[in-house]
XYZ file of C-alpha atoms in Angstrom:
644
model
C 191.524 109.208 167.903
C 189.957 112.497 166.802
C 193.414 114.077 166.754
C 194.541 111.397 164.274
C 191.561 112.133 162.072
C 192.347 115.855 162.122
C 195.988 115.201 161.179
C 195.033 112.957 158.290
C 191.848 114.734 157.230
C 192.661 114.656 153.508
C 193.206 110.910 153.559
C 189.986 110.380 155.524
C 188.035 112.586 153.096
C 189.449 110.609 150.175
C 188.404 107.310 151.741
C 184.924 108.645 152.455
C 184.638 109.866 148.864
C 185.624 106.443 147.532
C 183.145 104.703 149.830
C 180.170 107.043 149.653
C 180.211 108.489 146.146
C 179.820 105.137 144.337
C 176.784 104.415 146.511
C 175.077 107.580 145.310
C 176.044 106.889 141.708
C 174.820 103.296 141.846
C 171.627 104.360 143.602
C 170.977 107.000 140.945
C 171.664 104.581 138.099
C 169.514 101.889 139.691
C 166.676 104.337 140.279
C 166.831 105.629 136.720
C 166.987 102.112 135.309
C 164.035 101.045 137.464
C 161.990 103.973 136.211
C 162.864 103.291 132.593
C 162.325 99.550 132.952
C 158.902 99.830 134.569
C 156.696 97.451 132.599
C 153.364 98.880 131.451
C 152.301 95.981 129.209
C 153.404 92.500 128.180
C 152.865 90.660 124.888
C 154.125 87.124 124.223
C 156.598 87.395 127.090
C 158.015 90.704 125.796
C 157.700 93.816 127.966
C 156.626 97.283 126.876
C 158.302 99.741 129.239
C 157.239 103.127 130.500
C 159.957 104.881 128.512
C 158.894 103.110 125.299
C 155.329 104.215 125.942
C 156.433 107.805 126.624
C 158.529 107.913 123.455
C 155.750 106.437 121.324
C 153.204 108.923 122.650
C 155.609 111.820 122.150
C 156.094 110.780 118.523
C 152.345 110.443 118.056
C 151.715 113.900 119.533
C 154.377 115.487 117.324
C 152.912 113.806 114.257
C 149.384 114.991 115.058
C 150.499 118.535 115.893
C 152.407 118.727 112.618
C 149.379 117.574 110.602
C 146.751 119.484 112.640
C 148.335 122.605 114.200
C 144.992 123.853 115.572
C 144.276 120.643 117.484
C 143.707 121.255 121.210
C 146.920 120.254 123.022
C 144.889 119.096 126.052
C 143.308 116.337 123.977
C 146.741 115.022 123.017
C 148.117 115.070 126.566
C 145.054 113.588 128.247
C 145.237 110.240 130.091
C 142.756 108.831 127.583
C 145.001 109.818 124.633
C 148.061 108.311 126.317
C 146.190 105.083 127.033
C 145.054 104.911 123.404
C 148.709 105.070 122.345
C 149.512 102.156 124.658
C 146.619 100.129 123.240
C 147.959 100.731 119.720
C 151.422 99.605 120.838
C 149.956 96.414 122.303
C 148.009 95.786 119.097
C 151.168 96.251 117.001
C 153.074 93.812 119.235
C 150.258 91.237 119.103
C 150.036 91.360 115.310
C 153.836 91.243 114.979
C 153.938 88.148 117.201
C 151.166 86.530 115.164
C 152.958 87.317 111.890
C 156.198 85.817 113.212
C 154.505 82.661 114.495
C 152.637 82.235 111.200
C 155.815 82.746 109.147
C 154.320 85.702 107.260
C 156.992 87.555 105.291
C 157.082 90.544 102.961
C 159.206 89.989 99.877
C 161.351 92.646 98.208
C 158.840 92.770 95.352
C 155.931 93.414 97.739
C 157.942 96.117 99.479
C 158.794 97.762 96.151
C 155.119 97.770 95.092
C 154.080 99.335 98.406
C 156.691 102.079 98.086
C 155.630 102.774 94.500
C 152.033 103.252 95.665
C 153.033 105.689 98.422
C 151.904 109.152 97.159
C 154.605 110.996 99.099
C 157.362 108.867 97.617
C 155.766 109.099 94.169
C 156.092 112.897 94.371
C 159.870 112.488 94.737
C 160.281 110.819 91.346
C 162.220 112.539 88.592
C 160.810 113.006 85.067
C 162.521 109.783 83.976
C 160.715 107.836 86.746
C 163.750 107.281 88.958
C 163.619 108.173 92.649
C 165.400 111.334 93.771
C 167.444 109.669 96.516
C 168.725 112.937 97.991
C 165.203 114.278 98.581
C 164.095 110.824 99.783
C 166.851 110.772 102.418
C 166.115 114.373 103.454
C 162.416 113.607 103.918
C 163.165 110.618 106.141
C 165.926 112.413 108.059
C 163.397 115.116 109.008
C 161.429 112.323 110.719
C 164.521 110.896 112.414
C 164.768 107.875 110.105
C 167.158 106.412 107.566
C 165.898 104.681 104.384
C 166.736 101.315 105.972
C 164.697 102.142 109.105
C 161.731 103.387 107.072
C 161.720 100.413 104.710
C 162.020 97.974 107.626
C 158.962 99.635 109.183
C 156.992 99.351 105.930
C 158.035 95.700 105.571
C 156.916 94.968 109.134
C 153.607 96.801 108.579
C 152.908 94.772 105.441
C 153.668 91.531 107.249
C 151.404 92.301 110.203
C 148.667 93.528 107.882
C 148.498 90.032 106.411
C 147.417 88.735 109.832
C 144.118 90.616 109.778
C 143.638 90.435 106.008
C 143.272 86.696 106.421
C 140.039 87.459 108.311
C 138.764 90.660 106.710
C 139.621 89.455 103.210
C 137.491 86.312 103.568
C 134.567 87.807 105.475
C 131.200 87.967 103.713
C 127.508 88.435 104.427
C 124.794 86.649 102.461
C 121.816 88.494 101.051
C 119.528 86.758 103.543
C 121.701 87.792 106.498
C 121.890 91.338 105.215
C 118.149 91.643 104.700
C 117.312 90.267 108.161
C 119.806 92.584 109.861
C 118.840 95.702 107.906
C 115.104 95.059 108.305
C 115.523 94.749 112.062
C 117.924 97.667 112.436
C 116.018 100.073 110.172
C 112.483 99.052 111.219
C 110.107 101.969 111.733
C 107.358 102.285 114.309
C 104.491 104.714 114.641
C 104.429 106.070 118.191
C 102.952 108.732 120.447
C 105.259 110.145 123.122
C 104.218 112.066 126.225
C 107.140 113.803 127.933
C 107.229 114.686 131.633
C 110.224 116.996 131.726
C 112.095 117.884 134.887
C 112.057 121.596 134.065
C 108.238 121.633 134.050
C 108.115 120.189 137.570
C 111.046 121.997 139.182
C 108.977 125.198 139.303
C 106.464 123.376 141.493
C 109.099 122.456 144.084
C 109.320 124.474 147.296
C 112.606 124.377 149.186
C 113.447 125.662 152.660
C 116.877 126.649 153.946
C 116.769 123.519 156.077
C 116.309 121.419 152.916
C 119.279 123.111 151.317
C 121.541 122.709 154.341
C 120.571 119.050 154.739
C 121.440 118.334 151.090
C 124.702 120.289 151.416
C 125.769 118.301 154.491
C 124.867 114.969 152.893
C 126.717 115.727 149.635
C 129.706 117.808 150.631
C 131.999 115.998 148.171
C 130.058 117.683 145.362
C 131.087 121.073 146.673
C 134.781 120.458 147.129
C 136.940 123.125 145.532
C 140.105 121.792 143.901
C 143.507 122.895 145.102
C 144.476 126.182 143.502
C 147.547 128.334 143.214
C 148.497 131.819 142.197
C 151.701 131.602 140.227
C 154.316 133.565 138.372
C 156.227 132.093 135.475
C 158.705 132.859 132.714
C 158.785 131.386 129.218
C 161.876 130.998 127.067
C 161.168 130.406 123.404
C 162.539 131.543 120.060
C 160.359 134.650 120.122
C 161.752 135.642 123.534
C 165.346 135.103 122.402
C 164.640 137.000 119.197
C 163.128 139.974 121.027
C 166.300 140.317 123.105
C 168.556 140.558 120.042
C 169.813 144.010 119.017
C 171.268 144.226 115.534
C 174.194 146.389 114.504
C 172.908 148.684 111.704
C 176.140 148.183 109.777
C 175.653 144.394 109.892
C 172.220 144.823 108.328
C 173.671 147.032 105.586
C 176.529 144.609 104.933
C 174.139 141.672 104.732
C 172.101 143.576 102.134
C 175.153 144.362 100.036
C 176.462 140.784 100.168
C 173.098 139.206 99.364
C 171.485 141.768 97.098
C 171.243 139.349 94.181
C 169.570 136.652 96.263
C 167.277 139.102 98.039
C 166.080 140.568 94.768
C 165.107 137.133 93.546
C 166.778 134.713 91.142
C 167.380 135.412 87.491
C 164.998 133.540 85.196
C 165.659 132.343 81.691
C 163.454 131.068 78.929
C 164.689 128.392 76.579
C 163.572 125.846 74.065
C 165.231 122.476 73.633
C 165.313 119.384 71.492
C 165.829 116.147 73.412
C 167.152 112.949 71.901
C 166.399 110.571 74.763
C 168.793 107.923 76.060
C 167.200 105.244 78.292
C 168.944 104.724 81.679
C 169.818 101.138 80.763
C 170.942 101.922 77.198
C 173.811 99.897 75.752
C 176.936 101.673 74.422
C 175.661 101.079 70.881
C 172.298 102.690 71.694
C 174.039 105.646 73.307
C 176.262 106.127 70.265
C 173.232 105.924 67.963
C 171.387 108.578 70.032
C 174.411 110.867 70.002
C 174.772 110.544 66.229
C 171.093 111.431 65.789
C 171.503 114.453 68.095
C 174.534 115.661 66.100
C 172.523 115.315 62.892
C 169.679 117.450 64.321
C 172.181 119.990 65.713
C 173.648 120.420 62.221
C 170.148 121.141 60.856
C 169.527 123.697 63.629
C 172.807 125.496 63.005
C 172.085 125.599 59.301
C 168.652 127.219 59.861
C 168.159 128.546 63.449
C 164.716 129.887 62.499
C 163.523 126.300 62.021
C 164.270 125.335 65.661
C 160.599 125.102 66.674
C 159.662 122.946 63.665
C 162.662 120.667 64.221
C 161.719 120.332 67.897
C 158.178 119.264 66.978
C 159.590 116.722 64.538
C 162.565 115.280 66.413
C 162.345 116.121 70.153
C 161.507 113.169 72.396
C 160.396 115.310 75.344
C 156.600 114.756 75.477
C 156.114 117.833 77.633
C 157.611 120.404 75.274
C 157.902 118.907 71.786
C 154.391 119.953 70.730
C 155.211 123.527 71.817
C 158.282 123.713 69.621
C 160.525 122.755 72.538
C 159.517 125.802 74.648
C 160.195 125.260 78.379
C 158.975 128.661 79.562
C 160.850 130.664 82.208
C 162.840 128.769 84.836
C 165.404 129.453 87.549
C 168.854 127.880 87.725
C 167.867 125.331 90.362
C 164.747 124.225 88.480
C 166.717 122.141 85.996
C 169.392 119.477 86.333
C 172.869 120.958 86.746
C 174.249 120.197 83.283
C 171.208 121.744 81.596
C 171.203 124.832 83.859
C 174.958 125.420 83.465
C 174.586 125.390 79.703
C 171.413 127.521 79.578
C 172.756 130.178 81.958
C 176.008 130.412 79.991
C 174.217 131.351 76.739
C 173.335 134.801 75.476
C 169.857 135.570 74.200
C 169.410 133.903 70.802
C 172.406 131.563 71.224
C 172.192 127.848 70.498
C 174.219 125.390 72.550
C 176.157 122.372 71.457
C 175.070 118.940 72.635
C 174.373 118.916 76.386
C 174.416 115.449 77.990
C 172.171 114.829 81.030
C 170.688 111.720 82.601
C 167.758 112.063 80.165
C 169.787 112.116 76.957
C 171.220 114.746 74.592
C 169.789 118.296 74.555
C 170.107 121.113 72.044
C 169.228 124.380 73.809
C 168.251 127.742 72.352
C 168.013 130.653 74.812
C 165.002 132.781 73.888
C 164.708 135.307 76.743
C 166.285 136.552 80.000
C 164.330 138.009 82.910
C 166.633 139.964 85.192
C 165.464 140.306 88.809
C 164.396 143.771 89.870
C 166.887 145.130 92.393
C 165.140 146.277 95.566
C 166.442 149.175 97.650
C 167.971 148.784 101.092
C 165.138 150.716 102.754
C 162.621 148.464 101.049
C 164.413 145.300 102.171
C 165.525 146.460 105.634
C 162.520 145.126 107.663
C 162.743 141.701 106.043
C 166.532 141.538 106.495
C 166.266 142.486 110.179
C 163.594 139.844 110.742
C 165.680 137.190 108.949
C 168.860 138.060 110.841
C 167.100 138.040 114.205
C 165.521 134.686 113.410
C 168.880 133.217 112.366
C 170.626 134.523 115.467
C 167.779 133.334 117.707
C 168.064 129.815 116.284
C 171.783 129.663 117.021
C 171.476 131.390 120.411
C 168.578 129.347 121.757
C 170.638 126.349 122.914
C 172.945 128.593 124.968
C 169.972 130.542 126.367
C 168.247 127.241 127.256
C 171.296 126.127 129.268
C 171.396 129.443 131.132
C 167.654 129.263 131.741
C 167.802 125.694 133.075
C 170.749 126.402 135.368
C 169.474 129.740 136.642
C 165.993 128.571 137.688
C 167.657 125.725 139.601
C 170.577 127.581 141.175
C 168.486 130.593 142.231
C 165.346 128.663 143.008
C 163.749 131.230 145.334
C 162.980 133.767 142.599
C 162.421 134.050 138.866
C 163.777 137.596 138.724
C 167.428 136.587 138.183
C 166.651 134.480 135.107
C 164.235 137.109 133.808
C 166.872 139.837 134.149
C 169.648 137.692 132.692
C 167.698 136.673 129.572
C 165.425 139.746 129.337
C 162.251 137.718 129.886
C 158.899 138.918 131.155
C 157.585 137.520 134.441
C 153.926 136.654 133.934
C 151.288 135.797 136.512
C 148.180 133.641 136.677
C 145.597 133.188 139.408
C 143.454 130.237 140.471
C 145.551 127.748 138.543
C 144.508 124.128 139.119
C 146.316 120.839 138.726
C 144.345 120.136 135.560
C 144.238 122.617 132.643
C 141.315 124.997 132.950
C 138.692 124.986 130.149
C 139.965 127.166 127.335
C 143.531 127.313 128.696
C 146.197 127.945 126.074
C 149.973 128.019 125.898
C 152.029 126.735 128.820
C 149.009 126.848 131.161
C 147.476 124.063 129.058
C 150.535 121.838 129.589
C 149.975 119.021 132.069
C 153.768 118.636 132.404
C 154.120 122.212 133.625
C 151.102 121.957 135.940
C 152.431 118.712 137.432
C 155.726 120.481 138.183
C 153.902 123.432 139.766
C 151.933 121.184 142.108
C 154.926 119.076 143.130
C 155.775 119.150 146.882
C 158.888 121.338 146.446
C 156.902 123.953 144.577
C 154.011 124.019 147.022
C 155.751 123.562 150.360
C 158.990 125.441 149.738
C 157.816 127.875 147.060
C 160.764 126.932 144.862
C 161.008 127.449 141.124
C 160.021 124.446 139.093
C 162.650 122.852 136.936
C 162.802 124.043 133.323
C 159.910 122.197 131.656
C 159.862 121.671 127.894
C 156.255 122.344 126.875
C 156.852 122.271 123.107
C 159.835 122.276 120.737
C 162.110 125.260 121.462
C 160.018 126.331 124.461
C 160.958 126.089 128.134
C 158.981 127.354 131.110
C 159.610 127.629 134.822
C 157.128 128.809 137.420
C 156.747 129.228 141.135
C 153.763 129.212 143.457
C 153.186 132.534 145.212
C 150.011 131.489 147.023
C 148.537 128.022 147.510
C 145.021 127.069 148.570
C 144.519 123.378 149.321
C 141.428 121.496 148.265
C 138.538 122.296 150.651
C 134.805 122.093 151.056
C 133.350 125.384 149.892
C 131.203 127.077 152.577
C 127.444 126.748 152.330
C 126.921 130.476 151.796
C 129.214 130.381 148.775
C 127.483 127.431 147.073
C 123.905 127.993 148.228
C 122.641 128.807 144.725
C 124.359 125.737 143.319
C 122.798 123.602 146.060
C 119.374 125.033 145.241
C 119.693 124.252 141.515
C 120.847 120.694 142.183
C 118.072 119.978 144.655
C 115.413 121.548 142.409
C 116.602 119.287 139.568
C 116.547 116.182 141.753
C 113.105 116.818 143.190
C 111.727 118.022 139.856
C 112.898 114.780 138.225
C 111.305 112.778 141.050
C 107.982 114.599 140.583
C 108.166 114.081 136.812
C 108.796 110.367 137.283
C 105.949 110.029 139.793
C 103.529 111.819 137.487
C 104.702 109.828 134.455
C 104.366 106.476 136.207
C 100.880 107.403 137.411
C 99.800 108.298 133.875
C 101.347 105.096 132.539
C 99.324 102.977 134.984
C 96.107 104.908 134.280
C 96.467 104.725 130.488
C 97.292 101.039 130.561
C 94.111 100.472 132.569
C 92.002 102.677 130.260
C 93.758 103.255 126.882
C 90.834 105.317 125.585
C 91.448 107.935 128.292
C 95.056 108.554 127.187
C 95.813 112.114 126.088
C 98.830 111.923 123.794
C 100.513 114.076 121.128
C 100.191 113.318 117.424
C 101.843 110.142 116.194
C 105.335 110.228 114.691
C 107.336 107.597 112.848
C 110.524 106.604 114.663
C 113.497 104.484 113.634
C 117.152 104.283 114.560
C 118.166 106.456 111.628
C 115.220 108.863 112.179
C 114.920 109.261 115.986
C 112.748 112.421 115.756
C 114.972 114.137 118.375
C 113.963 111.593 120.987
C 116.565 110.440 123.563
C 118.389 107.260 122.583
C 116.940 105.393 125.569
C 113.405 106.155 124.343
C 114.169 104.981 120.802
C 115.676 101.730 122.100
C 112.671 101.138 124.401
C 110.312 101.663 121.458
C 112.136 99.155 119.257
C 112.453 96.530 122.021
C 108.675 96.120 122.393
C 107.375 92.850 120.959
C 105.630 93.717 117.686
C 103.178 90.836 118.221
C 101.483 92.703 121.072
C 100.667 96.155 119.703
C 99.436 98.719 120.543
C 101.289 98.868 123.847
C 102.330 101.433 126.453
C 105.876 101.628 127.916
C 107.472 103.987 130.400
C 111.059 105.209 130.130
C 112.942 106.729 133.068
C 115.027 109.609 131.662
C 116.926 110.196 134.892
C 117.718 113.869 135.388
C 115.610 114.741 132.310
C 112.373 113.322 133.707
C 110.130 110.566 132.349
C 108.454 109.537 129.099
C 105.351 107.489 128.391
C 105.219 105.998 124.897
C 102.373 104.318 123.064
C 103.671 102.097 120.240
C 100.817 101.886 117.736
C 102.156 99.799 114.866
C 105.166 98.632 112.895
C 105.873 100.204 109.532
C 107.770 97.757 107.361
C 111.046 98.923 105.927
C 110.968 99.713 102.230
C 114.088 98.083 100.757
C 116.445 100.471 99.014
C 117.150 100.156 95.318
C 119.980 101.002 92.976
C 123.107 102.612 94.382
C 121.538 103.060 97.838
C 120.964 99.303 98.137
C 124.515 98.553 97.035
C 125.874 101.047 99.553
C 123.793 99.550 102.407
C 124.953 96.030 101.637
C 128.566 97.167 101.348
C 128.416 98.961 104.691
C 126.837 95.926 106.366
C 129.523 93.632 104.931
C 132.165 96.040 106.267
C 130.569 95.961 109.721
C 130.571 92.166 109.680
C 134.237 92.126 108.652
C 135.098 94.632 111.362
C 133.292 92.578 114.019
C 135.038 89.385 112.908
C 138.412 91.163 112.897
C 137.833 92.465 116.408
C 136.849 88.994 117.607
C 139.961 87.503 116.001
C 142.162 90.171 117.565
C 140.647 89.388 120.982
C 141.554 85.746 120.408
C 145.129 86.723 119.476
C 145.414 88.808 122.645
C 144.542 85.730 124.701
C 146.854 83.475 122.682
C 149.850 85.781 123.112
C 148.935 86.724 126.700
C 148.671 90.449 126.013
C 148.265 92.325 129.285
C 148.121 96.048 130.014
C 149.350 96.648 133.556
C 148.235 100.237 134.040
C 144.621 101.140 134.842
C 142.441 102.474 132.069
C 141.496 106.113 132.761
C 137.824 106.751 133.312
C 135.829 109.637 131.955
C 134.867 112.387 134.373
C 131.536 111.821 136.084
C 128.598 114.112 135.489
C 129.003 115.584 138.979
C 132.678 116.317 138.342
C 131.850 117.988 135.052
C 129.123 120.054 136.667
C 131.437 121.029 139.499
C 134.123 122.093 137.019
C 131.622 124.137 135.037
C 130.467 126.053 138.087
C 133.937 127.051 139.291
């Protein structure tokens, strides 16, 4: 049997290939499809998948980074930021479903009005009011959209906006409601506050080594060090590609010679013109009438060129230049429409053109001055030319370098030296790197994607290079773990000072609370014996630097039973005893301040009603988020991170 297999090995291998290979392909496709199809939320029976969430968050991050380049990247990549993106997606789906079910529709006229009010689009309008379609398409293409895609998005946004406007647009608050709410919210009270601060009692605490060791053993989770790694890594970006480029001196010289006119700056010309306007929708008769008028004015100009400015003031229909005798100032060739520029740049100084037809009408142009660009020497321009050429070559070479980088870190996964040598990259190192970005981390070490790759099993167990990770546009990084320390309980000797500070704070707070509660009981029994600081006036908008919990406790006391003592447990900060003496009635605002208060209250009411309505819509359309909401780090975790 085995002899037969050996004789027909090629046939057997072919059969095995046909049988086995499709299994791997199908498994890979199925796995990829499962990952992409993982449902993270559902609205009205429609799923929002993991890949849709990832794409939406990526777009949101790119938009925010473009508008706020200094924004901390860690805030954008945090679980909380990602979850906020998902919540916005769910909200958009809920409102879209509500708009569809309600038959809300945005007409072409409504869409046109919205586009006209868009300041960005308004800036693309030509002097005659028409939209510069080329610039419009370029602007949208830079955002990965066509005009149809953008306008469909605006139409959908307007339709869904109508859902909430039905609530917010009809919300109102009466004067009586406003007065009751503002009087209660802005009520002032005269109080005396005695603070029993933890810091004042911690100095009275005596701790033994046995106390410290007992606390350490009972709370070892507080002293767990996170897993850490020493790493080396290489970064491929445009700057790295650019630094590896060596220019041929002759190429630099040739570039200068071929582009000397452009490098020296464009020629500028100064001209005056007389415009006889032709409306875009002019009839043939109106066009002929305008042309005849322009020919009449041209004849007057040719008869007396010195009267050009006066004729422009009298006949030109360009509101921007007529009052200045038609003077347009200096301009470059690309600053004017093509027909106008071609005519102006063909004239000699002092020449007057014939009739020049543009989309605005008929022009008569007189060239009044020429400003030739100052030619700059090669030595003067050389640094700029070299920088421009390197940047151009880096842009075109990056894609090829990225392929080499990606393949090399994978194929030679036991070292970063081969890829560093091949692409002339610097191998950098970092110590005590954790799975989460360290406070103040910048660059690739602030990327959660890169850190996740570093702490993957292959990287930790087998010390292999990570895959090429894209940490920002035109930036790839790969790293490898050189030393790994798993998460562990830090030894007592190492954290003894931390243990002492924690235990002092705990026992100091306990002493402060005990003392505060004792004083509270004594002063309630004998108010005349109370020793309290001077009275202050407290309200929600004037808390007098008191903790929020104290302010809320003060305002919760029944005003019918004053004066009155209350105690407030401040937790780690200690304890407070407050004597509420009396209520000071709110003085109603007048004038603009009163109008502003009432407007803000009405807005709050509208916002609350909108939120309640949205909650109802979520129930109606069975909106469900299927991933857990990330929680903020606990105080202990924050303290632990700060002490490492």
